């Protein structure tokens, strides 16, 4: 029998402002962490006429949980319990 840890992630992506609020950081700290590569981001698809560098980016919480699990030597499997 294997042990399971079930996580419920209420929001798979967060704005920089919301992540900063939840972590007790300033938005500048979050921007610096993203720039340094310490926080994973998600960039939504954009149209060909948009400059990808100007598209709003979000903190990727799924990737952050996966990195934390890997650092703790925990095998992580993602499943969807989405009910349509």
Coordinates of N, CA and C in Angstrom, one line a residue, residues 5 7 19 38 40 60-76:
X5 N -0.6 11.8 -0.8 CA -0.8 13.1 -0.3 C -1.6 13.8 -1.4
X7 N -3.3 17.2 -2.7 CA -3.2 18.6 -2.6 C -4.4 19.2 -3.5
X19 N 0.3 36.6 -5.5 CA 1.4 35.8 -4.9 C 2.2 36.5 -3.9
X38 N 13.9 32.2 -10.0 CA 13.6 31.4 -8.8 C 12.1 31.1 -8.7
X40 N 8.7 30.0 -11.2 CA 8.2 29.7 -12.5 C 7.0 30.6 -12.9
X60 N 3.3 30.4 -11.9 CA 2.8 29.1 -12.2 C 2.8 28.2 -11.0
X61 N 1.7 28.1 -10.3 CA 1.7 27.4 -9.0 C 1.8 25.9 -9.2
X62 N 1.4 25.3 -10.3 CA 1.6 23.9 -10.5 C 3.0 23.6 -10.6
X63 N 3.8 24.4 -11.4 CA 5.2 24.1 -11.6 C 5.9 24.3 -10.2
X64 N 5.5 25.3 -9.4 CA 6.1 25.6 -8.1 C 5.9 24.4 -7.2
X65 N 4.7 23.8 -7.2 CA 4.4 22.6 -6.4 C 5.3 21.4 -6.8
X66 N 5.4 21.3 -8.2 CA 6.2 20.2 -8.7 C 7.7 20.3 -8.3
X67 N 8.2 21.6 -8.4 CA 9.6 21.8 -7.9 C 9.8 21.5 -6.5
X68 N 8.8 21.8 -5.6 CA 8.9 21.6 -4.2 C 8.9 20.1 -3.9
X69 N 8.0 19.4 -4.7 CA 7.9 17.9 -4.5 C 9.2 17.2 -4.9
X70 N 9.8 17.7 -6.0 CA 11.1 17.1 -6.5 C 12.2 17.4 -5.5
X71 N 12.2 18.6 -4.9 CA 13.3 18.9 -3.9 C 13.1 18.1 -2.7
X72 N 11.9 17.6 -2.4 CA 11.6 16.8 -1.2 C 11.7 15.3 -1.5
X73 N 12.1 14.9 -2.7 CA 12.2 13.5 -3.2 C 10.8 12.9 -3.1
X74 N 9.8 13.6 -3.5 CA 8.4 13.1 -3.6 C 8.0 12.9 -5.0
X75 N 7.6 11.7 -5.4 CA 7.0 11.5 -6.7 C 5.7 12.2 -6.8
X76 N 5.5 12.9 -7.8 CA 4.2 13.7 -8.0 C 3.5 13.3 -9.2

